[in-house]
Steps between C-alpha positions, in 0.01 A plus 500: 500500500706289733434502871818475699678681779591784265143543375292456815147632489484636148126547557334729749359354818152522348617327183648218706177472700294469182731236353497306827121515515462380142744217569325392818160505328643310201618222732136419574357593160290234331580647159735298279715809437495594872341834415328704768231764506608857575204533737650219711831689514312811614320301768814328628696827522198700620538761226268637234460336161626828348823466699543145377441606138761776530752260653427234238567748221839579654579131547394430139734776379783338697426158350396347833137413422271432208132591511264333258202671345273357770706672767668192644862551601790258457858544614767491232798273574694807621205615712463155651871483581485837677176413681644170626793686654273750675267226629790286622649803678164566664472141623858495629457824691166391641651170613795676664278749681268227625743221586810689610350814647160372613303768315126430465407355161290797380763755604778287352313483169450879486858576597640242260310679225671826593845348534497293180524817292815644653739216582769420243517168321818424692333557837201288396730219388675512835169499689372204300828312559469574872141375509591185309777428755229529766289245314245750367395417143409808296415332167 
């Protein structure tokens, strides 16, 4: 699966949220393989463990995650690539809402989460280029 302007959002909003959560948790994981616990995903997204398990099964079927026999979850290279795009989009939108529009941080974070799922890759690239011209670093 390639993620480009012709293949924007090949996952559902929920699927993108789960990948993003796993990625964000993996960034601070102390595990060598950057694996995370599904219970931590459930806690971060404020959903039930059953919901996480259902989503993980779908993501496994799509080749986005691997779950070991102890239940720890790791992103595949394709899952990590997709998750990075979603997380970068979230940060760019949040930065734009806060710095350019003066939206409160908590509201900007919530609204960025909603917006990240619907904007095309082209629009996100343009937004990021705009922010970079303004001196806002997204990476």
